[in-house]
Short mmCIF file of C-alpha atoms and ligand atoms in Angstrom, two decimals:
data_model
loop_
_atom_site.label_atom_id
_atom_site.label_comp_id
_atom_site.label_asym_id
_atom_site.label_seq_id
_atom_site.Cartn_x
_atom_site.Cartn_y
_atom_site.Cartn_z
CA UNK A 1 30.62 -8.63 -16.63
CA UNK A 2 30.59 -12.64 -16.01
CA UNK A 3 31.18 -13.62 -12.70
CA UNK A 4 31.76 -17.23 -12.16
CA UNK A 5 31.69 -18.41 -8.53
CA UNK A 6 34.35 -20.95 -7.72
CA UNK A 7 33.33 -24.78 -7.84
CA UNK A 8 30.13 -25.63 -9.61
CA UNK A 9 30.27 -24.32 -13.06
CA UNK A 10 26.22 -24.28 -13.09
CA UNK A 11 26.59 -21.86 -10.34
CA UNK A 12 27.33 -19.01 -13.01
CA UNK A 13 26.05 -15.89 -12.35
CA UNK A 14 25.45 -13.42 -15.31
CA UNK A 15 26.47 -9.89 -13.68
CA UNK A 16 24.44 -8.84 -16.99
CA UNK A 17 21.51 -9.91 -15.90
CA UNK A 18 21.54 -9.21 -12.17
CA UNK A 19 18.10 -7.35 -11.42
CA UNK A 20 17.94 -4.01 -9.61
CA UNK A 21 15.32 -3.14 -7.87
CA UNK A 22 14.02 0.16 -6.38
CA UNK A 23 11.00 0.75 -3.27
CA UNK A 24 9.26 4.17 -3.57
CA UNK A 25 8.39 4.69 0.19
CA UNK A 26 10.55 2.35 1.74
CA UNK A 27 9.76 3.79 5.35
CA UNK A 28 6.49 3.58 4.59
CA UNK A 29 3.58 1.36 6.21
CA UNK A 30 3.07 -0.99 2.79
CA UNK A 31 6.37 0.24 1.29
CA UNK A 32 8.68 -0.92 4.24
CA UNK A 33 6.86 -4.45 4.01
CA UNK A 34 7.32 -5.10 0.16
CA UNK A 35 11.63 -3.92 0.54
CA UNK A 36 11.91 -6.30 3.75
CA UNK A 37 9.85 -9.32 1.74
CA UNK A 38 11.60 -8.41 -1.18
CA UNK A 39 15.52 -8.31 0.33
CA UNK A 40 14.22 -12.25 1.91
CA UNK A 41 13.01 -13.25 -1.51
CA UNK A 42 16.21 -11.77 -3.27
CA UNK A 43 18.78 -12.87 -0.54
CA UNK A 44 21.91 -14.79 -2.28
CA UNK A 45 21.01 -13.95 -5.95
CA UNK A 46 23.06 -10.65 -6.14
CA UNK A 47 20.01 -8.53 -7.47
CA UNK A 48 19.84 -5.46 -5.13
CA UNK A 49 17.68 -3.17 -4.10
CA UNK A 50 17.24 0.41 -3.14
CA UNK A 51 14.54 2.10 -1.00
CA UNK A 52 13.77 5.78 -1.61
CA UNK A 53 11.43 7.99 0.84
CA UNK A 54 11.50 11.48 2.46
CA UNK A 55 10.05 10.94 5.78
CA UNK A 56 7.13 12.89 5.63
CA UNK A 57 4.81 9.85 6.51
CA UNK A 58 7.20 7.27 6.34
CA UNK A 59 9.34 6.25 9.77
CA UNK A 60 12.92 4.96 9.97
CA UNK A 61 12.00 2.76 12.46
CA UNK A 62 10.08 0.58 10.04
CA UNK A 63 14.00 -0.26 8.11
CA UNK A 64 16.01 -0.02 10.99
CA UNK A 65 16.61 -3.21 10.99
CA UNK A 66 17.10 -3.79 7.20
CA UNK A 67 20.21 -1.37 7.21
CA UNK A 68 23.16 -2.58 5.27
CA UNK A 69 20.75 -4.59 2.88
CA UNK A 70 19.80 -2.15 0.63
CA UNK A 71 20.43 1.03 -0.46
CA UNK A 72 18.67 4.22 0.91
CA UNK A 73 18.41 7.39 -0.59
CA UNK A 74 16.46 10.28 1.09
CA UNK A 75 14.51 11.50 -1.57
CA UNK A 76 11.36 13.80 -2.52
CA UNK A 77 9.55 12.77 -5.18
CA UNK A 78 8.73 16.55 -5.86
CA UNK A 79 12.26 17.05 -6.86
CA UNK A 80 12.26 15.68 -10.34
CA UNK A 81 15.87 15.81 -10.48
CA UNK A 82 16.78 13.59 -7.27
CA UNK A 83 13.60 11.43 -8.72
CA UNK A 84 15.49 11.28 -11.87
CA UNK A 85 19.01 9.90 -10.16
CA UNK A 86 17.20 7.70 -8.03
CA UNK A 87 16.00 5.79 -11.07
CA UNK A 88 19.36 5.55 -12.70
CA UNK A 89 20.66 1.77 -12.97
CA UNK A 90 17.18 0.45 -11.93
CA UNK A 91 15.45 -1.99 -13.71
CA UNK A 92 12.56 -2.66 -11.68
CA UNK A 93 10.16 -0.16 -9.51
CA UNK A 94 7.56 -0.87 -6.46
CA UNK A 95 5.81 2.53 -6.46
CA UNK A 96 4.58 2.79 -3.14
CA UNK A 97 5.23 6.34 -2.23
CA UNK A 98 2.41 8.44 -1.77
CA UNK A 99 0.77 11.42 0.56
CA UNK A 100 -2.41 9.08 1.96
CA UNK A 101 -5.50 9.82 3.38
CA UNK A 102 -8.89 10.92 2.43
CA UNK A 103 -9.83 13.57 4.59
CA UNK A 104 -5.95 15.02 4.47
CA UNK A 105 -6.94 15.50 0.68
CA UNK A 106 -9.86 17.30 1.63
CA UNK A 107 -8.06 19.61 3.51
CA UNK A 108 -5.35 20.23 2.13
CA UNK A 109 -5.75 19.42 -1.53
CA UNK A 110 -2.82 21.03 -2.80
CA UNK A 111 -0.19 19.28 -1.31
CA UNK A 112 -1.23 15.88 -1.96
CA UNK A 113 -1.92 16.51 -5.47
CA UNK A 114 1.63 17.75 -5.75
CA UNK A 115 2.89 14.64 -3.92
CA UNK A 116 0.87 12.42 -5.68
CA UNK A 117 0.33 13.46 -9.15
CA UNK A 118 3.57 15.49 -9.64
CA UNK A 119 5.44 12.92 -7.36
CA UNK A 120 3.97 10.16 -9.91
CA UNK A 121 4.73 11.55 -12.98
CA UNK A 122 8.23 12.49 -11.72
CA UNK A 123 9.28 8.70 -11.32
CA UNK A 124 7.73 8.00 -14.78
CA UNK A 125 9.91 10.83 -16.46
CA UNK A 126 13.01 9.26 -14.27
CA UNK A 127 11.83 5.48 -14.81
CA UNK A 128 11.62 6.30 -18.48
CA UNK A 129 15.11 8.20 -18.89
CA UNK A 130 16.86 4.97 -16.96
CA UNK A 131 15.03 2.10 -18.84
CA UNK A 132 13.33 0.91 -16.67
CA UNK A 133 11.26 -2.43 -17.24
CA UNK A 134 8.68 -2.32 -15.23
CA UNK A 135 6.61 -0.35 -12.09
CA UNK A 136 3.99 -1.99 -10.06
CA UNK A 137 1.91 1.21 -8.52
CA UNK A 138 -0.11 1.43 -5.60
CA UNK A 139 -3.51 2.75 -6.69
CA UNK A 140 -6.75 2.91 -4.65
CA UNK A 141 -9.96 1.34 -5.08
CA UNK A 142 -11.52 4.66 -3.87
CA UNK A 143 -11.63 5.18 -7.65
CA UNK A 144 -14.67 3.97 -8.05
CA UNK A 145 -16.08 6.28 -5.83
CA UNK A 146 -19.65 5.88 -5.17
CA UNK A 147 -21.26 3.91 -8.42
CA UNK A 148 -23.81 0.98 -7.91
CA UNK A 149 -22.65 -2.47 -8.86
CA UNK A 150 -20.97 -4.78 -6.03
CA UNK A 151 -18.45 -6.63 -6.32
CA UNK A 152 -16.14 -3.93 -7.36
CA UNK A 153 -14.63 -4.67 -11.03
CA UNK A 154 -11.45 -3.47 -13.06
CA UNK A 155 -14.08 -2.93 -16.10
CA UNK A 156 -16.05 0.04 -14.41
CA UNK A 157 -15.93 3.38 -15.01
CA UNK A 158 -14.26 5.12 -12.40
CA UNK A 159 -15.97 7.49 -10.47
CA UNK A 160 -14.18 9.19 -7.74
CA UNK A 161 -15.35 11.54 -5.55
CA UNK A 162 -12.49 13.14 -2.70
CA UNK A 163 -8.97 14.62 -4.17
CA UNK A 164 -7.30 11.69 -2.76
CA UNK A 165 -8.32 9.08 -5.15
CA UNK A 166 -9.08 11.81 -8.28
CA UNK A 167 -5.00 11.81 -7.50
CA UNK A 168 -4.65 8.04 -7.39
CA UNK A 169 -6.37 7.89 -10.71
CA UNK A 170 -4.35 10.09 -12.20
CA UNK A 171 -1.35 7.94 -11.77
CA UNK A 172 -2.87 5.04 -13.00
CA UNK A 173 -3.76 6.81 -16.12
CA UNK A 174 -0.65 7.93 -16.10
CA UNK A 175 1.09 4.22 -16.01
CA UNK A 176 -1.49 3.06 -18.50
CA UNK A 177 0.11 5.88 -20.78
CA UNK A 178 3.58 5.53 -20.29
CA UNK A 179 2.86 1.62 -21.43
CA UNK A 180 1.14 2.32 -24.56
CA UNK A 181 3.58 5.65 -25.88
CA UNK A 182 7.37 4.58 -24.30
CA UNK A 183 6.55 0.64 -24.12
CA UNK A 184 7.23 1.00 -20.24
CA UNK A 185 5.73 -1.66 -18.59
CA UNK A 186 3.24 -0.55 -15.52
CA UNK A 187 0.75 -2.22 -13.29
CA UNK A 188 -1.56 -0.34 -11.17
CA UNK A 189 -3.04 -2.86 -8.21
CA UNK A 190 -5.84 -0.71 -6.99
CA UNK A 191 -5.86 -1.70 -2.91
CA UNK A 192 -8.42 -1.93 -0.76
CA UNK A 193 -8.04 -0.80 2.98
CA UNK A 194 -4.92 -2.43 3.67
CA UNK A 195 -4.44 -2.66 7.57
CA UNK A 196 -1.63 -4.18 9.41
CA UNK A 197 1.39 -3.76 11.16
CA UNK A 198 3.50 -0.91 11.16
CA UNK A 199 0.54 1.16 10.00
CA UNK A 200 0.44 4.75 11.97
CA UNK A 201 -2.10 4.21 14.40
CA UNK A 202 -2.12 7.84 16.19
CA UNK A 203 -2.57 10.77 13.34
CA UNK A 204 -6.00 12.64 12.47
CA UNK A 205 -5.14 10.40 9.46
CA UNK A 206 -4.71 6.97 10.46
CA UNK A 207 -6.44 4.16 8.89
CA UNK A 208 -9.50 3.08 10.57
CA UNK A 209 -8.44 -0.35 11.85
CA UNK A 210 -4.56 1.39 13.34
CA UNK A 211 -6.57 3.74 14.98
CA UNK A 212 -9.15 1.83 16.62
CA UNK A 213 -6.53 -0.36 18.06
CA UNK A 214 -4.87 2.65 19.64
CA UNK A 215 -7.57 3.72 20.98
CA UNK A 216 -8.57 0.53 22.66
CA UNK A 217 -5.76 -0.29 24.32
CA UNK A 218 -5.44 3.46 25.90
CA UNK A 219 -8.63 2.81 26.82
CA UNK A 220 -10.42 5.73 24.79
CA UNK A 221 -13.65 5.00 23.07
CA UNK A 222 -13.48 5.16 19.17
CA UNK A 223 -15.54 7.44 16.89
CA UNK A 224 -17.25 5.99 14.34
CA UNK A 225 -18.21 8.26 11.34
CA UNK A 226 -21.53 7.35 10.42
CA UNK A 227 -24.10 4.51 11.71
CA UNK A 228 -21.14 2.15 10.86
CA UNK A 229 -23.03 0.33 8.58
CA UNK A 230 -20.62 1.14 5.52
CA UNK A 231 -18.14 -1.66 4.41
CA UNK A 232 -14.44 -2.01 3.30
CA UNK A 233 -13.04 -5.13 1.95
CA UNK A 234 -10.53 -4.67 4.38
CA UNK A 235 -7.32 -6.45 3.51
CA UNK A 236 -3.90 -7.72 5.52
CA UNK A 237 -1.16 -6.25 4.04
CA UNK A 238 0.87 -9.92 3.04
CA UNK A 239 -1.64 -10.38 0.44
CA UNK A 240 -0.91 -6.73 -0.96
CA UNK A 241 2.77 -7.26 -0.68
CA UNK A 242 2.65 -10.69 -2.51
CA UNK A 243 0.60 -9.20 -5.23
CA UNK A 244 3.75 -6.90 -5.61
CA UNK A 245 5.93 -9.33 -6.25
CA UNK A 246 3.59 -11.21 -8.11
CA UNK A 247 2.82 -8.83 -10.28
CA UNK A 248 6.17 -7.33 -11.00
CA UNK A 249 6.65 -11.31 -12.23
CA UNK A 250 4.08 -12.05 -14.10
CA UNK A 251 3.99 -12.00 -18.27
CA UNK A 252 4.09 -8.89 -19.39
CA UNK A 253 0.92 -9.79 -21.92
CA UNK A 254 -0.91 -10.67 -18.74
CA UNK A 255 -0.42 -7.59 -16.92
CA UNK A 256 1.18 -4.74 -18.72
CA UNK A 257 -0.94 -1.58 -18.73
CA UNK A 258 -3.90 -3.02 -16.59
CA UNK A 259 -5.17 -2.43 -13.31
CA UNK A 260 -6.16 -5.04 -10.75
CA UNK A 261 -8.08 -5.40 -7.48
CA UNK A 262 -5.91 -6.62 -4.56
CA UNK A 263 -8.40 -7.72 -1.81
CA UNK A 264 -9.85 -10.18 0.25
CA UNK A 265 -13.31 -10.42 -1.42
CA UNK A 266 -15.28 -9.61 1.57
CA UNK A 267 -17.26 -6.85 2.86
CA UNK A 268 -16.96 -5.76 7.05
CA UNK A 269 -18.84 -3.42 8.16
CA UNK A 270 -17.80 -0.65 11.08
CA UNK A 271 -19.56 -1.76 13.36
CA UNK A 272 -18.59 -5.79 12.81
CA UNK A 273 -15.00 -4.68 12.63
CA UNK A 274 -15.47 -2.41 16.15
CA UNK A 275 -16.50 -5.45 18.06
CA UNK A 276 -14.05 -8.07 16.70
CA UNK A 277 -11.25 -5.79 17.56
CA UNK A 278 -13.08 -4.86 20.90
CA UNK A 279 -12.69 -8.89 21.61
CA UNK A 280 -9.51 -8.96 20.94
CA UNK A 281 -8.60 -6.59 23.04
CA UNK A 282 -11.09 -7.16 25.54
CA UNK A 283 -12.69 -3.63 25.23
CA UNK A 284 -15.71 -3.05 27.05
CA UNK A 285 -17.16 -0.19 25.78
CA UNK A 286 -19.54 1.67 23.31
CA UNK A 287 -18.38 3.42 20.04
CA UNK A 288 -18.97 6.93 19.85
CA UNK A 289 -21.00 7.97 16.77
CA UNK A 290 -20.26 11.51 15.00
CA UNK A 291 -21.02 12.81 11.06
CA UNK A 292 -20.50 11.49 8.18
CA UNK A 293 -16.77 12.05 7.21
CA UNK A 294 -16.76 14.56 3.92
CA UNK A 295 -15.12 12.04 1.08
CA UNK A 296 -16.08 9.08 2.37
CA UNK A 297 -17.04 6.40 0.22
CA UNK A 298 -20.01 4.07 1.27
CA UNK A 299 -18.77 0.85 0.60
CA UNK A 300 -16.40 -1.35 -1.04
CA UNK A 301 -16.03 -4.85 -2.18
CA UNK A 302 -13.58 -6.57 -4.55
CA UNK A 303 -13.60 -8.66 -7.25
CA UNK A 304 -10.11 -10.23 -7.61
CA UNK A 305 -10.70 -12.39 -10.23
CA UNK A 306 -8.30 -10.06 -12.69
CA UNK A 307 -5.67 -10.86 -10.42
CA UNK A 308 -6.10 -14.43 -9.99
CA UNK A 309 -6.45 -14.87 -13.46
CA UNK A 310 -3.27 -12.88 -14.40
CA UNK A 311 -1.02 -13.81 -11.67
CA UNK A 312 -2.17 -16.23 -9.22
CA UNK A 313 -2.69 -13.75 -6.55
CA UNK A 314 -4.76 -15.32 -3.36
CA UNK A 315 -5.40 -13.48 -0.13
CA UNK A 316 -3.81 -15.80 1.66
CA UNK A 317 -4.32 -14.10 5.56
CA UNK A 318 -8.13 -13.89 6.24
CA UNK A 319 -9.79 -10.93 7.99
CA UNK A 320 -9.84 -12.45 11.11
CA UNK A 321 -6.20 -13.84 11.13
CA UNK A 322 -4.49 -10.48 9.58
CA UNK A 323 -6.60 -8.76 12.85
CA UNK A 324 -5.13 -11.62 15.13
CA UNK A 325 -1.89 -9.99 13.94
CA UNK A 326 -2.10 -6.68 13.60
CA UNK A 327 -3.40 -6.55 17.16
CA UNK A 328 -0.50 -8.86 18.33
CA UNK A 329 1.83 -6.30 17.07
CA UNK A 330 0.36 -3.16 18.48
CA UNK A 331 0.44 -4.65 21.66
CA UNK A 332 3.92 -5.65 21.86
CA UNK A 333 5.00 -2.26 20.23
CA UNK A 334 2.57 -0.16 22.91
CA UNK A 335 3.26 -2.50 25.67
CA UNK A 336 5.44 -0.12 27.92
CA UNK A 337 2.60 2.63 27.40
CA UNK A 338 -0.26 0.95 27.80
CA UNK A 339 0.91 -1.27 30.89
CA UNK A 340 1.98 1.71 32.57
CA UNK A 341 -1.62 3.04 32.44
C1 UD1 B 401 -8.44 3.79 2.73
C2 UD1 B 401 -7.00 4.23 2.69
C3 UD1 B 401 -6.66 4.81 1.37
C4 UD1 B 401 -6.98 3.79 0.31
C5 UD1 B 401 -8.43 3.38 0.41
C6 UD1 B 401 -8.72 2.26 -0.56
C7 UD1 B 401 -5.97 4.85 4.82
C8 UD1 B 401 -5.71 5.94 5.80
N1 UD1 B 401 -6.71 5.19 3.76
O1 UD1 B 401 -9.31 4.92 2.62
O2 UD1 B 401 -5.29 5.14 1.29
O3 UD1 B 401 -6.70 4.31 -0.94
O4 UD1 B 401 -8.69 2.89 1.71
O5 UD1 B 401 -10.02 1.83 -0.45
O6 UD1 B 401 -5.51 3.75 4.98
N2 UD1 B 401 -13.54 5.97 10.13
C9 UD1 B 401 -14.20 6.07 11.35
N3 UD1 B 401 -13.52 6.50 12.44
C10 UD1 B 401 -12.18 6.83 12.38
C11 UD1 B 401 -11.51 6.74 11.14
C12 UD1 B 401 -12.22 6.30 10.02
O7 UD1 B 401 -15.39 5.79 11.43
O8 UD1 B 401 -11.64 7.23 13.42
C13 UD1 B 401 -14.28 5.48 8.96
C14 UD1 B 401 -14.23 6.41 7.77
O9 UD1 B 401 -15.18 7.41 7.86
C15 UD1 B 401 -14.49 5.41 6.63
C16 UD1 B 401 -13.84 4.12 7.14
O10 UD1 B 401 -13.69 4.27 8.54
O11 UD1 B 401 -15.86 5.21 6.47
C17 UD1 B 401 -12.47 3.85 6.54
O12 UD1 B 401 -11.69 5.03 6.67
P1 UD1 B 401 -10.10 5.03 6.46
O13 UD1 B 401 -9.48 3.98 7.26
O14 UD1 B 401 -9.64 6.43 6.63
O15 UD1 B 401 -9.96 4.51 4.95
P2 UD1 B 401 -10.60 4.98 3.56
O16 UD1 B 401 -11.04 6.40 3.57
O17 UD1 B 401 -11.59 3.93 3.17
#
């Protein structure tokens, strides 16, 4: 259908060729971010979007506000037939969704593998059926598990060690497949320790940096799991929503079937990343230390290169300034508890 909009005849709009879009884990921590940037980015060009979760993680909170710009549909992504007519009319897919975590993967093996792997595969089967054009997954760099050789590059074997990322892999192997049998596009952006806001900062499975800054502010000393001497490239989550969008942009030559870093470039210790956050929030005392978390990789550190080089991704909040933030946040979303103290 043409649709011309009165007045300018360059303002044509080819109904054709409007774009539809759809967020796997739209309530989501990174999810939530990548449908609100993406409905600001999109605003006024007709393309639309829909967001697709089942609130097992994922909060409604983190849309509230979105309501009315985008479609939501309440969806498991272990029911391969609700996967299936989420997909339908959808040309483009942010793969977000996922059961996170490490240590849950440890415990409970089972049932992330069946939210992640089967989950996965389901949108494929349903992103393949609709046509779609291309997904942009969320992998993990805690593929490469425990290997020598710093930075971290796409070109290494993986290696990893916990469920969790085996489970991550999977998918991207499975995204790398569905490009080179069906012709469906994929891109798997393997992230490194994305903190920010909006990030759950009070489960048994809470990123480190959401967790700490909990903690702080109620005043309860933090355990570190180790001597705090490992490192993350830990990374704001802006720069892994704009390598989103970037990616699901970018020439298909340059990033169909590949995987990518999306990171800073910069290793933080523990310990380093205890007392900045301690500053901020003008905590005075001592970490606790306990055992070695069962999993755990030792270190991590990006090279982004790839993704420079294939579409112009930059992390463009620092370390420092995405903590600024992030701390900013939880404050004024814990105010009223942590005043009342
Ligand atoms: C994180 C992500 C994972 C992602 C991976 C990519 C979370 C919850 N996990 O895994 O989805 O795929 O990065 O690299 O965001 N720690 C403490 N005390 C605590 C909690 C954690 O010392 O209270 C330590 C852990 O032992 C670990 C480090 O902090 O050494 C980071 O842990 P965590 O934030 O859970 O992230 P990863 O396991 O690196």
């Amino acid at each position: 259908m043409r649709q011309i909009s009165p007045g300018s005849p360059e303002r044509i709009t080819m109904k054709d060729d409007m774009a539809r879009y759809l967020v796997t884990g739209c309530a989501g921590f990174i999810g939530s971010w990548i449908i609100e940037t993406l409905l600001e980015k999109l605003a006024g060009t007709g393309d639309t979007v829909r967001g697709l979760d089942n609130f097992e993680t994922g909060k409604r909170e983190n849309f509230a506000h979105l309501e009315g710009l985008f479609e939501f549909v309440e969806c498991d992504l272990r029911d391969a037939a609700a996967t299936a007519a989420a997909c339908e009319g959808v040309d483009y897919i942010f793969h977000t969704a996922a059961l996170p975590s490490v240590p849950r993967s440890v415990k409970d093996p089972r049932t992330s593998h069946e939210a992640n792997i089967d989950g996965t595969f389901n949108l494929l089967e349903g992103a393949r059926a609709a046509g779609v054009k291309r997904v942009v997954y969320s992998a993990s760099s805690s593929a490469y598990g425990n290997q020598p050789g710093f930075p971290r590059v796409e070109t290494m074997v993986p290696m990893p060690i916990a469920p969790y990322p085996v489970q991550k892999l999977m998918g991207e192997f499975y995204m790398k497949s569905y490009w080179q049998v069906y012709g469906l596009e994929t891109v798997c952006l393997r992230y490194f320790n994305i903190f920010g806001p909006r990030q759950v900062p009070d489960s048994q499975y809470s990123g480190v940096m959401a967790r700490f800054t909990l903690q702080m502010m109620r005043g309860e000393r933090p355990t570190i799991f180790g001597d705090g001497e490992q490192g993350r490239d830990f990374t704001y989550v802006a720069n892994a929503v704009m390598a989103n969008l970037l990616a699901m942009k970018a020439a298909p030559e340059n990033v169909a079937g590949k995987v990518f870093n999306v990171a800073c470039g910069e290793r933080h210790t523990l310990n380093k990343t205890f007392h900045v956050l301690a500053d901020l929030l003008e905590f005075k005392e001592q970490p606790v230390y306990g055992p070695i978390r069962a999993g755990d990789i030792r270190d991590s550190l990006a090279d982004i290169s790839a993704a420079r080089d294939a579409f112009g991704y930059e992390p463009d909040v620092s370390f420092e300034e995405g903590l600024r933030r992030t701390v900013a946040w939880y404050k004024e979303q814990y105010a009223a508890e942590t005043t009342t103290r």
